[in-house]
Coordinates of C-alpha atoms and ligand atoms in Angstrom, one line a residue:
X1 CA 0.0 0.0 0.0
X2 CA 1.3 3.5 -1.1
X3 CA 2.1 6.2 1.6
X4 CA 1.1 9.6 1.6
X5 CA 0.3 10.1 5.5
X6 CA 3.6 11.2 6.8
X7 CA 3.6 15.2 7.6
X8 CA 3.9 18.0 5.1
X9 CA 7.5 20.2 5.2
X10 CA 6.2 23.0 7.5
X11 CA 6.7 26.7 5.6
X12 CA 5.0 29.7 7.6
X13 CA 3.2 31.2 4.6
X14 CA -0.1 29.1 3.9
X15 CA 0.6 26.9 0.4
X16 CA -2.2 27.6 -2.1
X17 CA -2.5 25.3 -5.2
X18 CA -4.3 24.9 -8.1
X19 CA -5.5 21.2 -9.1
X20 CA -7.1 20.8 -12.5
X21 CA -10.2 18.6 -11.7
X22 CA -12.0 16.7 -14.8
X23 CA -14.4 14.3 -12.6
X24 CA -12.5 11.2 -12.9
X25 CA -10.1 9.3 -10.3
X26 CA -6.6 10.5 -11.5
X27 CA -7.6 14.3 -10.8
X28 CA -9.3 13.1 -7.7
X29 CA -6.2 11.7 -6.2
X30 CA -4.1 14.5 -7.1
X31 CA -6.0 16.7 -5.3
X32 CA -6.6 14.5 -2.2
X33 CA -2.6 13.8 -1.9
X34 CA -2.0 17.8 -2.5
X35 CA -4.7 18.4 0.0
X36 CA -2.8 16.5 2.8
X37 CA 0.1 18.1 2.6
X38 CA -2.1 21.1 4.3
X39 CA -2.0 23.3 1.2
X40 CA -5.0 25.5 0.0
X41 CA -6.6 23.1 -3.0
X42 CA -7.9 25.7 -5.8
X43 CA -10.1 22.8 -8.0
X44 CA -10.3 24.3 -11.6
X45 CA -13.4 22.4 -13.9
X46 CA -12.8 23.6 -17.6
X47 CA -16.6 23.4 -19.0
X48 CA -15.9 21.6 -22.3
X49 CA -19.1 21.1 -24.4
X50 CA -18.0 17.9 -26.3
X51 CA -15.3 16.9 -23.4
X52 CA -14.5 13.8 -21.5
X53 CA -15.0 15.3 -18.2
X54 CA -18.5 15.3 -15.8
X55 CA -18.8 18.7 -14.2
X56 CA -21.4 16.9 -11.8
X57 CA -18.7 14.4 -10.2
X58 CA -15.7 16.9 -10.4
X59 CA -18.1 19.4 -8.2
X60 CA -18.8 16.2 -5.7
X61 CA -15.0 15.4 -5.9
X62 CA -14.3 18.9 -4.8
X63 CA -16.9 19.0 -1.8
X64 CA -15.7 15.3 -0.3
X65 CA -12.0 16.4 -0.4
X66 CA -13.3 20.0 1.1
X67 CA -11.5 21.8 -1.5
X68 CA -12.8 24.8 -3.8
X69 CA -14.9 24.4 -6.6
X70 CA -14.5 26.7 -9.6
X71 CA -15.2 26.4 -13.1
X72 CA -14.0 28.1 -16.3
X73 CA -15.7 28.6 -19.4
X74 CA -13.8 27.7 -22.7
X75 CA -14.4 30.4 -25.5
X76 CA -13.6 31.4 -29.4
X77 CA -9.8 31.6 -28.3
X78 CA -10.3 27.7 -27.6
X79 CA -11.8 27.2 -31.4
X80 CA -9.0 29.3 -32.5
X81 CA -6.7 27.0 -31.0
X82 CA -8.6 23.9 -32.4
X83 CA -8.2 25.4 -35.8
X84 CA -4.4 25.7 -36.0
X85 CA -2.9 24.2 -33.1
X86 CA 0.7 24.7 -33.2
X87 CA 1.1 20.9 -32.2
X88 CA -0.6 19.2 -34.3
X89 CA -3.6 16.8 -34.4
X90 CA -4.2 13.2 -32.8
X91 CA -6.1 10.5 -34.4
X92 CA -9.2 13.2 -35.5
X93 CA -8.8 16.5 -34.9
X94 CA -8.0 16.5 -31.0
X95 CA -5.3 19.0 -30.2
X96 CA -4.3 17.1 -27.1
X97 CA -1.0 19.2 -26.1
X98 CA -2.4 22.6 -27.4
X99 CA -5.0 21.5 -25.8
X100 CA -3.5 20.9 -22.2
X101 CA -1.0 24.3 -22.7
X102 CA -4.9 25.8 -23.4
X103 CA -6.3 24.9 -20.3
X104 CA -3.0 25.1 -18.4
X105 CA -2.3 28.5 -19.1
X106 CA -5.6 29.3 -17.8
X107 CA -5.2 27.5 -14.9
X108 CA -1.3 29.1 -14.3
X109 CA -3.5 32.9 -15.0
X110 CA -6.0 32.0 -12.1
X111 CA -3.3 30.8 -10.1
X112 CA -1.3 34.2 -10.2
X113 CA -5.0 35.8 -9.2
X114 CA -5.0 33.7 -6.2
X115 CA -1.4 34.4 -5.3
X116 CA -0.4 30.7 -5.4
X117 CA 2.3 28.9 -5.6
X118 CA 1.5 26.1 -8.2
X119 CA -0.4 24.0 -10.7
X120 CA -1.3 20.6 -10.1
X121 CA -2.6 17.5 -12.6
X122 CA -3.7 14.1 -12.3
X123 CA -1.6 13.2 -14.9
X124 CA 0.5 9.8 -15.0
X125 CA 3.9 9.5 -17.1
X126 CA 2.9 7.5 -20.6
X127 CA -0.5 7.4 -20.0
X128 CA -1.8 8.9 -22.9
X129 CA 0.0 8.6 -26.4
X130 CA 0.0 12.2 -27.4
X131 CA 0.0 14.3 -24.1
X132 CA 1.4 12.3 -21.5
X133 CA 4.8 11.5 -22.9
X134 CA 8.0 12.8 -21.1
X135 CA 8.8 15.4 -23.9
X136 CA 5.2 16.4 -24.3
X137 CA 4.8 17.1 -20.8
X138 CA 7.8 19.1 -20.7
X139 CA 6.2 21.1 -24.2
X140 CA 3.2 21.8 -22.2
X141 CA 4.7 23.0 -19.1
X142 CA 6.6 25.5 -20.9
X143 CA 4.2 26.4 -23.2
X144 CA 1.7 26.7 -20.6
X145 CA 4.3 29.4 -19.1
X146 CA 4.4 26.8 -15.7
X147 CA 8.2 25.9 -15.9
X148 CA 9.1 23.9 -12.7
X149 CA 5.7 25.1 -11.2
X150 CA 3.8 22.2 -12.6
X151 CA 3.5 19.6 -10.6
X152 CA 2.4 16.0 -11.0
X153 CA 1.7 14.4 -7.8
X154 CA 0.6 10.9 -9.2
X155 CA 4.7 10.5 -11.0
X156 CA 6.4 13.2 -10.0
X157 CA 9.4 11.2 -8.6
X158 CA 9.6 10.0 -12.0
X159 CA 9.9 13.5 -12.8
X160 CA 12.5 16.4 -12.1
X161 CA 11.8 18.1 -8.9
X162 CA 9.7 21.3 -9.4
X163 CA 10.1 24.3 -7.9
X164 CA 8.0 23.8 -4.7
X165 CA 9.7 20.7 -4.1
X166 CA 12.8 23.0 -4.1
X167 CA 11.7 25.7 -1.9
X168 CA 10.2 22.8 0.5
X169 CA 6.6 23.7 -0.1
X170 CA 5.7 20.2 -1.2
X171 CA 7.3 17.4 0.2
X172 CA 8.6 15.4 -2.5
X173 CA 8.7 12.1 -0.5
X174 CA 5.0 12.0 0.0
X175 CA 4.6 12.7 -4.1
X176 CA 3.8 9.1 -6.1
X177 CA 5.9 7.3 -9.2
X178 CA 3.5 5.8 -11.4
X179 CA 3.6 5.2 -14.6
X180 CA 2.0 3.6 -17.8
X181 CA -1.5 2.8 -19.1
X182 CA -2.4 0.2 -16.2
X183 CA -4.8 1.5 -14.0
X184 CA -4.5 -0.9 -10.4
X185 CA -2.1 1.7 -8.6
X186 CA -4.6 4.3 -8.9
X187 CA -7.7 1.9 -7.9
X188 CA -5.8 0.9 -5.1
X189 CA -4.7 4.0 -3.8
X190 CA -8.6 4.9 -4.7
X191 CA -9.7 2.0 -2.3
X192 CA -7.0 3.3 0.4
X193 CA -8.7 6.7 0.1
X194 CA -11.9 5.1 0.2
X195 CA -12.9 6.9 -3.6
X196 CA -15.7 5.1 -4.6
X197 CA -17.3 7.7 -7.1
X198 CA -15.5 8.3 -10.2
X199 CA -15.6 8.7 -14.2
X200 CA -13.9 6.2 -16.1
X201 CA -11.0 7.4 -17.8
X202 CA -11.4 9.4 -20.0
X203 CA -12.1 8.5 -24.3
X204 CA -15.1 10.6 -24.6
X205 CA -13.6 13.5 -25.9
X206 CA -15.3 14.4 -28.8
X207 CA -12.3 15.7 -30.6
X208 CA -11.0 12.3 -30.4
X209 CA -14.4 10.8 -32.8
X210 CA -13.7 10.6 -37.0
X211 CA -17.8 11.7 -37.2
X212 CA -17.6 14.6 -34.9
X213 CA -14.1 16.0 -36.3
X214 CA -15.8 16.4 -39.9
X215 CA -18.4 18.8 -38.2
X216 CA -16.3 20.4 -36.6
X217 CA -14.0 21.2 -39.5
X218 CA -16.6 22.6 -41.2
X219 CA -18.0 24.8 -38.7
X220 CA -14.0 25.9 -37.9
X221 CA -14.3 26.4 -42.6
X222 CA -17.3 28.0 -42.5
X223 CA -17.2 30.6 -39.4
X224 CA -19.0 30.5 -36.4
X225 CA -20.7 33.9 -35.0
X226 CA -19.9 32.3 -31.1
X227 CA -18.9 29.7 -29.0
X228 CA -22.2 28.9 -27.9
X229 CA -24.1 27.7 -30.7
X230 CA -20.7 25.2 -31.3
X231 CA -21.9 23.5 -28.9
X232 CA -24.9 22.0 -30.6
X233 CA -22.0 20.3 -32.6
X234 CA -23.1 17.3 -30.8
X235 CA -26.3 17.0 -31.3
X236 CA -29.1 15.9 -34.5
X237 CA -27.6 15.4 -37.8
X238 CA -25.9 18.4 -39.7
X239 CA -26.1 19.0 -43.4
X240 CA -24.4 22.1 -45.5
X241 CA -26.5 23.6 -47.9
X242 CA -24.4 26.0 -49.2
X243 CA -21.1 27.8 -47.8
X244 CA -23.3 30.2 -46.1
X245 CA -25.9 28.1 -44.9
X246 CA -26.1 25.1 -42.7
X247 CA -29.3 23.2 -41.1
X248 CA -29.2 20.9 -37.9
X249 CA -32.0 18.5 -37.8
X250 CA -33.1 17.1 -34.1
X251 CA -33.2 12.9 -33.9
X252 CA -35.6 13.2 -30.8
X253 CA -37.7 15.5 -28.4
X254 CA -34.1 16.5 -26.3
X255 CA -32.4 17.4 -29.1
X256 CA -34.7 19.3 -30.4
X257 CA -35.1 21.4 -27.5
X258 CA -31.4 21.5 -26.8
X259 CA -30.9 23.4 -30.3
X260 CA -33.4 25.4 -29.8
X261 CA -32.0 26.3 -26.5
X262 CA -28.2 26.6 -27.8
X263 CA -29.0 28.1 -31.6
X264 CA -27.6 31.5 -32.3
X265 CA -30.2 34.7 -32.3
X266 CA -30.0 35.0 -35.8
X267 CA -30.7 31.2 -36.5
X268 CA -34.4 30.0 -38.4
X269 CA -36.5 27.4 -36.8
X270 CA -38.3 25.0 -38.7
X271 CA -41.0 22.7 -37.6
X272 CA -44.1 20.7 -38.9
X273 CA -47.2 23.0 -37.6
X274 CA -48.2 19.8 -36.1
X275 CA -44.9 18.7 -35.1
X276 CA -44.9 15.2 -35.9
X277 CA -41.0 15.4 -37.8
X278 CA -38.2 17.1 -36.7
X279 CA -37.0 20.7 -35.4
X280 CA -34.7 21.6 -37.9
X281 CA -32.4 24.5 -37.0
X282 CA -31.1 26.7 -39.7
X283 CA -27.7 28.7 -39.6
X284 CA -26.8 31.7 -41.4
X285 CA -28.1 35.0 -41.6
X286 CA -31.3 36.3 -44.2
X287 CA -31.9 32.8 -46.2
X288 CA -33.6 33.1 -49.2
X289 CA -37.0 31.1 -50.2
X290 CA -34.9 28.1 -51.8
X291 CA -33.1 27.8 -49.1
X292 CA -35.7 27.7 -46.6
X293 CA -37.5 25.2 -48.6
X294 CA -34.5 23.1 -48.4
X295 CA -34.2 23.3 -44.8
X296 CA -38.0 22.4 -44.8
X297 CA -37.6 19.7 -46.7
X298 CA -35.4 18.0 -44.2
X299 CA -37.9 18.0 -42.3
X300 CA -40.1 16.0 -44.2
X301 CA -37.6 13.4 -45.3
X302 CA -36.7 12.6 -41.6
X303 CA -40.4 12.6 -41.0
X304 CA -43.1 9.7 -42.1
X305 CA -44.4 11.7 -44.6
X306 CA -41.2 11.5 -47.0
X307 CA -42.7 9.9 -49.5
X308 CA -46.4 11.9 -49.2
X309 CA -46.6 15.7 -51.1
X310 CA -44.9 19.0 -49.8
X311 CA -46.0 19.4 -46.9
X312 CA -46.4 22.7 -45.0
X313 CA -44.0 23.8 -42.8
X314 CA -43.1 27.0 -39.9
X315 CA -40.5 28.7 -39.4
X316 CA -39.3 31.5 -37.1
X317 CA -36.2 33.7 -36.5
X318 CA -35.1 32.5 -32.9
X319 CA -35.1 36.1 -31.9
X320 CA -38.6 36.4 -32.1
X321 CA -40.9 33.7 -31.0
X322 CA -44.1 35.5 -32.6
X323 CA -42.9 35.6 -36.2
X324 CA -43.8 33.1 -37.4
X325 CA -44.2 31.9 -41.7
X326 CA -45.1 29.3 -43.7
X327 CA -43.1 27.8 -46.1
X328 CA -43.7 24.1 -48.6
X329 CA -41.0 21.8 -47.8
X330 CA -38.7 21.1 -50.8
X331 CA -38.5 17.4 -52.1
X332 CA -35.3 16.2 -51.5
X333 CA -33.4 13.6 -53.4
X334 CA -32.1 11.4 -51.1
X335 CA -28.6 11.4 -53.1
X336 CA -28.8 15.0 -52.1
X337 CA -29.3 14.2 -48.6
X338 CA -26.5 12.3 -48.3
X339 CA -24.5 14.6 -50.3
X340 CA -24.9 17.4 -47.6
X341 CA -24.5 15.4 -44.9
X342 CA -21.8 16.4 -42.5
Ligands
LIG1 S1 -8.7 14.3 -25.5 FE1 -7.2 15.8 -26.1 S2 -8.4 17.4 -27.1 FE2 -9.8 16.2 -25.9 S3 -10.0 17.2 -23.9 FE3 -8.4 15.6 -23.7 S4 -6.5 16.7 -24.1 FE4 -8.2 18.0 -24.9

């Protein structure tokens, strides 16, 4: 059994620390062997709309280990990232050490706002193919502008000492050495901690999925007006009319709501009067007649009238509720269909 219960190095200025928390075990352990070394535990959530992480668990992590909670927002400088990362891509288009220098940085910024004294991961040397290598890790602490204040408590003795090892701050004995994909070490040390509520690692990062990457490419192509309507990426199935135009069409009740809820104010709704086919969500701004027929049409091939006449369909600007039109659905080839499909 691994131990981490000896004393922390006594200093006579309180230790702050921020931990990057994602809701699964690795972070969770970071932060709980950080915590008993009687330093202040900061617990950073980065809100990632098609990320691995569960803001739900990280939040409970954060109250059982009696730490703070805080959670940032990701924005259009994120997308920018995603666009051209300076790193490259992994298997689809997940940026993972851009990504990590992203969210590090950010981390390392709230960090100097607190006055602390470090970052902290959950991260475990060759873990992960693209971000969790020796030379990578190194990349990202630079890059994330955290030289030797970056500290990895689950390997760092596999690591060099970091600064507040140096200055005494952390105690480097009671700091871990493991290493590799296996996971027993950490569910042990989980069961020694008595950890019984975690996400699985991680491998639902949407970056990471061939289907999602093609959306995402063409949203990154095409412009976006803001980060928030990106994040209906995930949801319904996504066609490209034209370069200008784009229409999202729900696959149930909860995704059509959620568009609704996450489309941009300039955005067209579409829906049967009756609603017995799809919401269909239509990007770009002042569509003309064909276009709108188009998107209406979507509506009826997903519906079980695609083989009955035009039907008649409503739209709406998502800015105001009350205007509301008519419009007949276009026929679609279903070559066509396919054709646009993202
Ligand atoms: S898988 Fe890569 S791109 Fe996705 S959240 Fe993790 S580090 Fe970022």
């Amino acid at each position: 059994m691994i131990d981490t219960t000896r004393d922390t190095l006594k200093t006579s200025k309180p230790v702050k620390a921020v931990g990057l928390l994602s809701g699964g075990l690795d972070s969770a352990l970071a932060a709980r062997i950080i915590r008993d070394l009687d330093i202040e535990v900061y617990g950073v959530y980065f809100s990632m709309p098609w990320g691995c992480c569960d803001k739900e668990k990280a939040g409970t992590a954060a109250r059982q280990l009696g730490i703070k909670f805080i959670v940032l927002q990701l924005d259009e400088r994120y997308l920018e990232m995603v666009k051209k990362p300076k790193h490259g891509y992994g298997a689809a288009l997940n940026p993972c050490v851009d990504c990590r220098i992203h969210m590090f940085s950010r981390a390392a910024q709230y960090m100097r706002h607190i006055g602390g004294d470090f970052v902290f991961t959950g991260e475990v040397l060759g873990q992960r193919p693209m971000s969790q290598m020796r030379q990578s890790m190194k990349k990202i602490e630079i890059g994330a502008g955290l030289e030797g204040r970056l500290v990895r408590p689950l390997c760092a003795q596999l690591l060099e000492p970091t600064v507040p090892e140096n200055e005494g701050l952390v105690c480097r004995d009671r700091l871990l050495r493991m290493s590799g994909r296996s996971r027993r070490p950490q569910m042990d040390l989980a069961e020694n901690y008595q950890i019984t509520e975690y996400n699985q690692p991680a491998g639902g990062c949407l970056l990471t999925s061939h289907d999602f990457a093609k959306r995402m490419r063409d949203t990154l192509d095409h412009g976006y007006r803001n980060f928030r309507e990106t994040i209906a990426l995930k949801w319904g199935r996504h066609f490209r009319i034209t370069k200008e135009f784009k229409a999202i069409a729900g696959r149930d009740e909860a995704e059509n709501s959620a568009l609704q809820h996450y489309a941009h104010p300039n955005d067209i709704i579409l829906e049967f009067p009756d609603k017995l086919g799809p919401t269909v969500v239509l990007k770009g701004d002042h569509p003309t007649r064909e276009i709108l027929a188009t998107a209406a049409g979507l509506i009826q091939h997903f519906s079980k009238f695609k083989d009955q006449p035009p039907r008649t369909v409503h739209y709406w600007p998502v800015s105001d509720r009350n205007r509301i039109q008519s419009i007949d659905a276009a026929k679609l080839d279903p070559a066509y269909v396919q054709q646009i499909y993202i």
